[in-house]
């Protein structure tokens, strides 16, 4: 049975864009490489290098930085920062944007990420993941400006996430549908496993952190109470 790899899929989408230069495909490949490295580190937790616990640092949101947060941030920054495809990288773990120095041959894209969301879950073997977004540089000249860094969400040219759990799944869109790829650890390749993902028009679940119930306003509490009511006609709860 022939299976489509993530690399093949990216190339196919590149061919569908007559103006493509290959730079975006190169960037996506570097994201994939970083994801594999982090996946290996996550799956080795507890039996190899000590990645549990805290670094003793505080991030820009006032949160304690875990060792795996820092490892993921460094991994993505190093691999993508030296790829020649981006001019700046922003991260939840960085107080300021990292502007690619001229000697590293900056490219035309900006890479924005949460390198490892939910890293506190690693201690209890629950899914964690990387969230990323890609923009194109807007301003003229070599300098990276606020015009580049503070673009609207609608200006994204690609976005995605990588989930590290019982399997590692890479999901992304570049405006031509949303597609998911599962890492085959025996081959070290991501294979297309969830083509053309869509959100159902109506679902049967909701997700919210009810630990914050005490600080919700009444309208939020009323909505959640409504969702919990037993009403088969509307599919609740």
PDB file of C-alpha atoms in Angstrom:
ATOM      1  CA  UNK A   1       0.000   0.000   0.000  1.00  0.00           C
ATOM      2  CA  UNK A   2       1.478   3.324  -1.088  1.00  0.00           C
ATOM      3  CA  UNK A   3       1.553   5.959   1.616  1.00  0.00           C
ATOM      4  CA  UNK A   4       2.137   9.690   1.251  1.00  0.00           C
ATOM      5  CA  UNK A   5       4.852  11.201   3.421  1.00  0.00           C
ATOM      6  CA  UNK A   6       4.757  14.719   4.803  1.00  0.00           C
ATOM      7  CA  UNK A   7       7.669  15.692   2.548  1.00  0.00           C
ATOM      8  CA  UNK A   8       5.831  14.406  -0.526  1.00  0.00           C
ATOM      9  CA  UNK A   9       2.651  16.201   0.490  1.00  0.00           C
ATOM     10  CA  UNK A  10       4.470  19.513   0.945  1.00  0.00           C
ATOM     11  CA  UNK A  11       6.072  19.135  -2.489  1.00  0.00           C
ATOM     12  CA  UNK A  12       2.702  18.344  -4.077  1.00  0.00           C
ATOM     13  CA  UNK A  13       1.213  21.504  -2.614  1.00  0.00           C
ATOM     14  CA  UNK A  14       4.257  23.461  -3.772  1.00  0.00           C
ATOM     15  CA  UNK A  15       3.706  22.283  -7.354  1.00  0.00           C
ATOM     16  CA  UNK A  16       0.122  23.568  -7.158  1.00  0.00           C
ATOM     17  CA  UNK A  17       1.515  27.069  -6.565  1.00  0.00           C
ATOM     18  CA  UNK A  18       3.204  28.336  -9.758  1.00  0.00           C
ATOM     19  CA  UNK A  19       5.047  31.103  -7.893  1.00  0.00           C
ATOM     20  CA  UNK A  20       6.607  28.804  -5.296  1.00  0.00           C
ATOM     21  CA  UNK A  21      10.359  29.140  -4.774  1.00  0.00           C
ATOM     22  CA  UNK A  22      10.833  26.144  -2.481  1.00  0.00           C
ATOM     23  CA  UNK A  23      11.639  28.308   0.541  1.00  0.00           C
ATOM     24  CA  UNK A  24       8.356  27.509   2.291  1.00  0.00           C
ATOM     25  CA  UNK A  25       8.855  23.792   1.661  1.00  0.00           C
ATOM     26  CA  UNK A  26      12.322  24.041   3.182  1.00  0.00           C
ATOM     27  CA  UNK A  27      10.899  25.731   6.265  1.00  0.00           C
ATOM     28  CA  UNK A  28       8.260  23.036   6.694  1.00  0.00           C
ATOM     29  CA  UNK A  29      10.936  20.364   6.413  1.00  0.00           C
ATOM     30  CA  UNK A  30      12.945  22.038   9.181  1.00  0.00           C
ATOM     31  CA  UNK A  31       9.854  22.151  11.421  1.00  0.00           C
ATOM     32  CA  UNK A  32       9.420  18.443  10.779  1.00  0.00           C
ATOM     33  CA  UNK A  33      13.042  17.711  11.750  1.00  0.00           C
ATOM     34  CA  UNK A  34      12.695  19.650  15.011  1.00  0.00           C
ATOM     35  CA  UNK A  35       9.446  17.809  15.763  1.00  0.00           C
ATOM     36  CA  UNK A  36      11.171  14.442  15.358  1.00  0.00           C
ATOM     37  CA  UNK A  37      13.942  15.454  17.751  1.00  0.00           C
ATOM     38  CA  UNK A  38      11.462  16.609  20.390  1.00  0.00           C
ATOM     39  CA  UNK A  39       9.318  13.507  19.895  1.00  0.00           C
ATOM     40  CA  UNK A  40      12.349  11.310  20.540  1.00  0.00           C
ATOM     41  CA  UNK A  41      13.209  13.278  23.670  1.00  0.00           C
ATOM     42  CA  UNK A  42       9.635  13.071  24.983  1.00  0.00           C
ATOM     43  CA  UNK A  43       9.436   9.338  24.341  1.00  0.00           C
ATOM     44  CA  UNK A  44      12.727   8.851  26.185  1.00  0.00           C
ATOM     45  CA  UNK A  45      11.578  10.749  29.264  1.00  0.00           C
ATOM     46  CA  UNK A  46      12.632   8.972  32.426  1.00  0.00           C
ATOM     47  CA  UNK A  47      15.138   6.618  30.807  1.00  0.00           C
ATOM     48  CA  UNK A  48      17.680   8.964  29.278  1.00  0.00           C
ATOM     49  CA  UNK A  49      18.740  12.528  29.879  1.00  0.00           C
ATOM     50  CA  UNK A  50      16.889  14.108  32.797  1.00  0.00           C
ATOM     51  CA  UNK A  51      14.211  16.328  31.248  1.00  0.00           C
ATOM     52  CA  UNK A  52      11.852  16.391  34.202  1.00  0.00           C
ATOM     53  CA  UNK A  53      11.604  19.335  36.549  1.00  0.00           C
ATOM     54  CA  UNK A  54      12.205  23.055  36.358  1.00  0.00           C
ATOM     55  CA  UNK A  55      15.034  25.179  35.021  1.00  0.00           C
ATOM     56  CA  UNK A  56      14.643  27.812  37.730  1.00  0.00           C
ATOM     57  CA  UNK A  57      13.662  30.427  35.129  1.00  0.00           C
ATOM     58  CA  UNK A  58      10.389  32.346  34.676  1.00  0.00           C
ATOM     59  CA  UNK A  59       8.936  32.969  31.201  1.00  0.00           C
ATOM     60  CA  UNK A  60       7.249  36.131  29.911  1.00  0.00           C
ATOM     61  CA  UNK A  61       3.889  34.985  31.305  1.00  0.00           C
ATOM     62  CA  UNK A  62       5.252  34.558  34.812  1.00  0.00           C
ATOM     63  CA  UNK A  63       5.261  30.763  34.528  1.00  0.00           C
ATOM     64  CA  UNK A  64       8.060  28.519  35.731  1.00  0.00           C
ATOM     65  CA  UNK A  65       9.996  27.139  32.770  1.00  0.00           C
ATOM     66  CA  UNK A  66      10.371  23.386  32.629  1.00  0.00           C
ATOM     67  CA  UNK A  67      13.473  21.711  31.232  1.00  0.00           C
ATOM     68  CA  UNK A  68      11.514  20.297  28.322  1.00  0.00           C
ATOM     69  CA  UNK A  69      10.110  23.764  27.508  1.00  0.00           C
ATOM     70  CA  UNK A  70      13.635  25.099  27.241  1.00  0.00           C
ATOM     71  CA  UNK A  71      14.883  22.112  25.242  1.00  0.00           C
ATOM     72  CA  UNK A  72      12.038  22.487  22.734  1.00  0.00           C
ATOM     73  CA  UNK A  73      12.529  26.235  22.409  1.00  0.00           C
ATOM     74  CA  UNK A  74      16.262  25.849  21.807  1.00  0.00           C
ATOM     75  CA  UNK A  75      15.718  23.012  19.320  1.00  0.00           C
ATOM     76  CA  UNK A  76      13.242  24.907  17.147  1.00  0.00           C
ATOM     77  CA  UNK A  77      15.202  28.161  17.348  1.00  0.00           C
ATOM     78  CA  UNK A  78      18.498  26.551  16.376  1.00  0.00           C
ATOM     79  CA  UNK A  79      17.180  24.421  13.519  1.00  0.00           C
ATOM     80  CA  UNK A  80      14.812  26.978  12.004  1.00  0.00           C
ATOM     81  CA  UNK A  81      17.019  29.966  12.780  1.00  0.00           C
ATOM     82  CA  UNK A  82      19.852  28.484  10.717  1.00  0.00           C
ATOM     83  CA  UNK A  83      17.647  27.292   7.856  1.00  0.00           C
ATOM     84  CA  UNK A  84      17.900  30.456   5.755  1.00  0.00           C
ATOM     85  CA  UNK A  85      14.108  30.608   5.496  1.00  0.00           C
ATOM     86  CA  UNK A  86      13.084  32.955   8.334  1.00  0.00           C
ATOM     87  CA  UNK A  87      13.994  36.475   9.395  1.00  0.00           C
ATOM     88  CA  UNK A  88      12.553  36.289  12.915  1.00  0.00           C
ATOM     89  CA  UNK A  89      11.307  33.787  15.493  1.00  0.00           C
ATOM     90  CA  UNK A  90       8.945  34.550  18.345  1.00  0.00           C
ATOM     91  CA  UNK A  91       8.257  32.133  21.168  1.00  0.00           C
ATOM     92  CA  UNK A  92       6.228  31.916  24.351  1.00  0.00           C
ATOM     93  CA  UNK A  93       9.545  31.259  26.072  1.00  0.00           C
ATOM     94  CA  UNK A  94      11.238  34.393  24.691  1.00  0.00           C
ATOM     95  CA  UNK A  95      10.663  37.881  26.054  1.00  0.00           C
ATOM     96  CA  UNK A  96      11.725  39.469  22.756  1.00  0.00           C
ATOM     97  CA  UNK A  97      11.636  38.273  19.131  1.00  0.00           C
ATOM     98  CA  UNK A  98      14.792  36.540  17.960  1.00  0.00           C
ATOM     99  CA  UNK A  99      15.953  38.391  14.851  1.00  0.00           C
ATOM    100  CA  UNK A 100      18.056  36.224  12.563  1.00  0.00           C
ATOM    101  CA  UNK A 101      21.553  37.740  12.175  1.00  0.00           C
ATOM    102  CA  UNK A 102      22.744  38.557   8.670  1.00  0.00           C
ATOM    103  CA  UNK A 103      25.465  35.886   8.798  1.00  0.00           C
ATOM    104  CA  UNK A 104      22.750  33.216   9.098  1.00  0.00           C
ATOM    105  CA  UNK A 105      21.204  34.321   5.794  1.00  0.00           C
ATOM    106  CA  UNK A 106      17.711  35.405   6.949  1.00  0.00           C
ATOM    107  CA  UNK A 107      14.747  34.498   4.765  1.00  0.00           C
ATOM    108  CA  UNK A 108      11.350  36.047   4.076  1.00  0.00           C
ATOM    109  CA  UNK A 109       9.218  34.247   6.673  1.00  0.00           C
ATOM    110  CA  UNK A 110       8.465  34.779  10.352  1.00  0.00           C
ATOM    111  CA  UNK A 111       8.032  31.726  12.570  1.00  0.00           C
ATOM    112  CA  UNK A 112       5.918  32.041  15.718  1.00  0.00           C
ATOM    113  CA  UNK A 113       5.485  29.249  18.241  1.00  0.00           C
ATOM    114  CA  UNK A 114       4.619  27.854  21.587  1.00  0.00           C
ATOM    115  CA  UNK A 115       7.437  25.291  21.525  1.00  0.00           C
ATOM    116  CA  UNK A 116       5.801  22.957  24.035  1.00  0.00           C
ATOM    117  CA  UNK A 117       2.288  23.570  25.284  1.00  0.00           C
ATOM    118  CA  UNK A 118       1.183  21.574  28.323  1.00  0.00           C
ATOM    119  CA  UNK A 119       4.690  20.543  29.333  1.00  0.00           C
ATOM    120  CA  UNK A 120       3.543  20.048  32.939  1.00  0.00           C
ATOM    121  CA  UNK A 121       1.733  16.959  31.636  1.00  0.00           C
ATOM    122  CA  UNK A 122       4.992  15.175  30.819  1.00  0.00           C
ATOM    123  CA  UNK A 123       5.336  14.051  34.436  1.00  0.00           C
ATOM    124  CA  UNK A 124       2.021  12.174  34.231  1.00  0.00           C
ATOM    125  CA  UNK A 125       2.388  10.892  30.650  1.00  0.00           C
ATOM    126  CA  UNK A 126      -0.364  13.042  29.113  1.00  0.00           C
ATOM    127  CA  UNK A 127      -0.243  14.560  25.616  1.00  0.00           C
ATOM    128  CA  UNK A 128       1.802  17.712  25.036  1.00  0.00           C
ATOM    129  CA  UNK A 129       2.405  19.634  21.842  1.00  0.00           C
ATOM    130  CA  UNK A 130       3.942  22.362  19.706  1.00  0.00           C
ATOM    131  CA  UNK A 131       1.818  25.129  18.166  1.00  0.00           C
ATOM    132  CA  UNK A 132       3.186  27.205  15.291  1.00  0.00           C
ATOM    133  CA  UNK A 133       2.262  29.916  12.823  1.00  0.00           C
ATOM    134  CA  UNK A 134       4.053  31.258   9.744  1.00  0.00           C
ATOM    135  CA  UNK A 135       3.829  34.754   8.269  1.00  0.00           C
ATOM    136  CA  UNK A 136       5.520  36.448   5.332  1.00  0.00           C
ATOM    137  CA  UNK A 137       7.644  39.541   5.927  1.00  0.00           C
ATOM    138  CA  UNK A 138       5.723  42.648   4.841  1.00  0.00           C
ATOM    139  CA  UNK A 139       8.107  45.545   5.310  1.00  0.00           C
ATOM    140  CA  UNK A 140      10.726  46.551   2.770  1.00  0.00           C
ATOM    141  CA  UNK A 141      14.406  46.375   3.586  1.00  0.00           C
ATOM    142  CA  UNK A 142      16.409  44.015   5.747  1.00  0.00           C
ATOM    143  CA  UNK A 143      15.133  45.119   9.169  1.00  0.00           C
ATOM    144  CA  UNK A 144      12.288  43.278  10.888  1.00  0.00           C
ATOM    145  CA  UNK A 145       9.670  45.783  12.046  1.00  0.00           C
ATOM    146  CA  UNK A 146       6.446  45.815  14.058  1.00  0.00           C
ATOM    147  CA  UNK A 147       4.620  45.712  10.728  1.00  0.00           C
ATOM    148  CA  UNK A 148       6.084  42.248  10.265  1.00  0.00           C
ATOM    149  CA  UNK A 149       5.695  41.018  13.830  1.00  0.00           C
ATOM    150  CA  UNK A 150       2.186  42.311  14.592  1.00  0.00           C
ATOM    151  CA  UNK A 151       0.190  40.979  11.659  1.00  0.00           C
ATOM    152  CA  UNK A 152      -3.429  39.855  11.856  1.00  0.00           C
ATOM    153  CA  UNK A 153      -4.298  36.185  12.069  1.00  0.00           C
ATOM    154  CA  UNK A 154      -5.810  36.338   8.605  1.00  0.00           C
ATOM    155  CA  UNK A 155      -2.371  37.108   7.186  1.00  0.00           C
ATOM    156  CA  UNK A 156      -0.974  33.718   8.186  1.00  0.00           C
ATOM    157  CA  UNK A 157       0.289  31.678   5.269  1.00  0.00           C
ATOM    158  CA  UNK A 158       0.422  28.471   7.305  1.00  0.00           C
ATOM    159  CA  UNK A 159      -0.263  27.184  10.791  1.00  0.00           C
ATOM    160  CA  UNK A 160      -0.218  23.889  12.591  1.00  0.00           C
ATOM    161  CA  UNK A 161       0.485  21.854  15.668  1.00  0.00           C
ATOM    162  CA  UNK A 162       2.375  18.716  16.630  1.00  0.00           C
ATOM    163  CA  UNK A 163       1.031  16.413  19.342  1.00  0.00           C
ATOM    164  CA  UNK A 164       3.476  14.202  21.234  1.00  0.00           C
ATOM    165  CA  UNK A 165       1.627  11.349  22.904  1.00  0.00           C
ATOM    166  CA  UNK A 166       1.004   7.658  22.307  1.00  0.00           C
ATOM    167  CA  UNK A 167       1.832   8.635  18.731  1.00  0.00           C
ATOM    168  CA  UNK A 168       3.272  11.833  17.290  1.00  0.00           C
ATOM    169  CA  UNK A 169       0.921  13.656  14.927  1.00  0.00           C
ATOM    170  CA  UNK A 170       1.793  16.650  12.744  1.00  0.00           C
ATOM    171  CA  UNK A 171      -1.225  18.700  11.602  1.00  0.00           C
ATOM    172  CA  UNK A 172      -0.912  21.715   9.325  1.00  0.00           C
ATOM    173  CA  UNK A 173      -2.625  23.886   6.764  1.00  0.00           C
ATOM    174  CA  UNK A 174      -1.220  26.232   4.157  1.00  0.00           C
ATOM    175  CA  UNK A 175      -4.647  27.262   2.912  1.00  0.00           C
ATOM    176  CA  UNK A 176      -5.330  24.090   0.936  1.00  0.00           C
ATOM    177  CA  UNK A 177      -7.156  22.054   3.546  1.00  0.00           C
ATOM    178  CA  UNK A 178      -6.033  20.713   6.912  1.00  0.00           C
ATOM    179  CA  UNK A 179      -4.054  17.479   6.921  1.00  0.00           C
ATOM    180  CA  UNK A 180      -2.652  15.253   9.664  1.00  0.00           C
ATOM    181  CA  UNK A 181       0.424  13.027   9.520  1.00  0.00           C
ATOM    182  CA  UNK A 182       1.448  10.335  11.999  1.00  0.00           C
ATOM    183  CA  UNK A 183       5.097   9.578  12.721  1.00  0.00           C
ATOM    184  CA  UNK A 184       6.171   6.013  11.993  1.00  0.00           C
ATOM    185  CA  UNK A 185       8.967   5.588  14.565  1.00  0.00           C
ATOM    186  CA  UNK A 186      10.430   2.577  12.774  1.00  0.00           C
ATOM    187  CA  UNK A 187      11.036   4.579   9.584  1.00  0.00           C
ATOM    188  CA  UNK A 188      11.334   8.063  11.064  1.00  0.00           C
ATOM    189  CA  UNK A 189       8.784   9.400   8.581  1.00  0.00           C
ATOM    190  CA  UNK A 190       5.477  11.231   8.955  1.00  0.00           C
ATOM    191  CA  UNK A 191       2.771   9.565   6.851  1.00  0.00           C
ATOM    192  CA  UNK A 192      -0.580  11.057   5.847  1.00  0.00           C
ATOM    193  CA  UNK A 193      -3.134   9.581   8.247  1.00  0.00           C
ATOM    194  CA  UNK A 194      -5.853  12.242   8.518  1.00  0.00           C
ATOM    195  CA  UNK A 195      -6.470  13.906   5.125  1.00  0.00           C
ATOM    196  CA  UNK A 196      -8.828  16.863   4.743  1.00  0.00           C
ATOM    197  CA  UNK A 197      -9.726  17.341   8.400  1.00  0.00           C
ATOM    198  CA  UNK A 198     -12.883  19.366   9.062  1.00  0.00           C
ATOM    199  CA  UNK A 199     -14.775  20.413  12.177  1.00  0.00           C
ATOM    200  CA  UNK A 200     -18.255  18.816  12.335  1.00  0.00           C
ATOM    201  CA  UNK A 201     -21.149  21.222  11.939  1.00  0.00           C
ATOM    202  CA  UNK A 202     -22.409  20.019  15.302  1.00  0.00           C
ATOM    203  CA  UNK A 203     -20.461  18.129  17.932  1.00  0.00           C
ATOM    204  CA  UNK A 204     -21.339  16.250  21.105  1.00  0.00           C
ATOM    205  CA  UNK A 205     -18.523  17.429  23.370  1.00  0.00           C
ATOM    206  CA  UNK A 206     -17.224  20.646  24.836  1.00  0.00           C
ATOM    207  CA  UNK A 207     -13.924  21.419  26.530  1.00  0.00           C
ATOM    208  CA  UNK A 208     -13.369  24.015  29.217  1.00  0.00           C
ATOM    209  CA  UNK A 209     -11.289  24.371  32.369  1.00  0.00           C
ATOM    210  CA  UNK A 210     -13.928  24.242  35.092  1.00  0.00           C
ATOM    211  CA  UNK A 211     -11.240  24.909  37.672  1.00  0.00           C
ATOM    212  CA  UNK A 212     -11.834  28.576  36.823  1.00  0.00           C
ATOM    213  CA  UNK A 213     -15.558  28.383  37.650  1.00  0.00           C
ATOM    214  CA  UNK A 214     -15.257  30.768  40.598  1.00  0.00           C
ATOM    215  CA  UNK A 215     -13.940  33.603  38.408  1.00  0.00           C
ATOM    216  CA  UNK A 216     -16.428  33.188  35.539  1.00  0.00           C
ATOM    217  CA  UNK A 217     -19.191  35.704  35.028  1.00  0.00           C
ATOM    218  CA  UNK A 218     -22.795  34.526  35.247  1.00  0.00           C
ATOM    219  CA  UNK A 219     -23.250  34.215  31.478  1.00  0.00           C
ATOM    220  CA  UNK A 220     -20.350  31.740  31.273  1.00  0.00           C
ATOM    221  CA  UNK A 221     -21.734  29.708  34.157  1.00  0.00           C
ATOM    222  CA  UNK A 222     -25.191  29.705  32.568  1.00  0.00           C
ATOM    223  CA  UNK A 223     -23.782  28.451  29.260  1.00  0.00           C
ATOM    224  CA  UNK A 224     -21.923  25.528  30.839  1.00  0.00           C
ATOM    225  CA  UNK A 225     -24.966  24.647  32.957  1.00  0.00           C
ATOM    226  CA  UNK A 226     -27.061  24.676  29.762  1.00  0.00           C
ATOM    227  CA  UNK A 227     -24.621  22.346  28.004  1.00  0.00           C
ATOM    228  CA  UNK A 228     -24.896  19.866  30.877  1.00  0.00           C
ATOM    229  CA  UNK A 229     -28.690  19.675  30.816  1.00  0.00           C
ATOM    230  CA  UNK A 230     -30.326  16.434  29.698  1.00  0.00           C
ATOM    231  CA  UNK A 231     -32.173  17.279  26.478  1.00  0.00           C
ATOM    232  CA  UNK A 232     -32.132  14.581  23.794  1.00  0.00           C
ATOM    233  CA  UNK A 233     -33.845  16.854  21.260  1.00  0.00           C
ATOM    234  CA  UNK A 234     -30.827  19.153  21.137  1.00  0.00           C
ATOM    235  CA  UNK A 235     -28.248  16.433  21.748  1.00  0.00           C
ATOM    236  CA  UNK A 236     -27.369  17.529  25.277  1.00  0.00           C
ATOM    237  CA  UNK A 237     -25.477  16.747  27.369  1.00  0.00           C
TER     238      UNK A 237
END
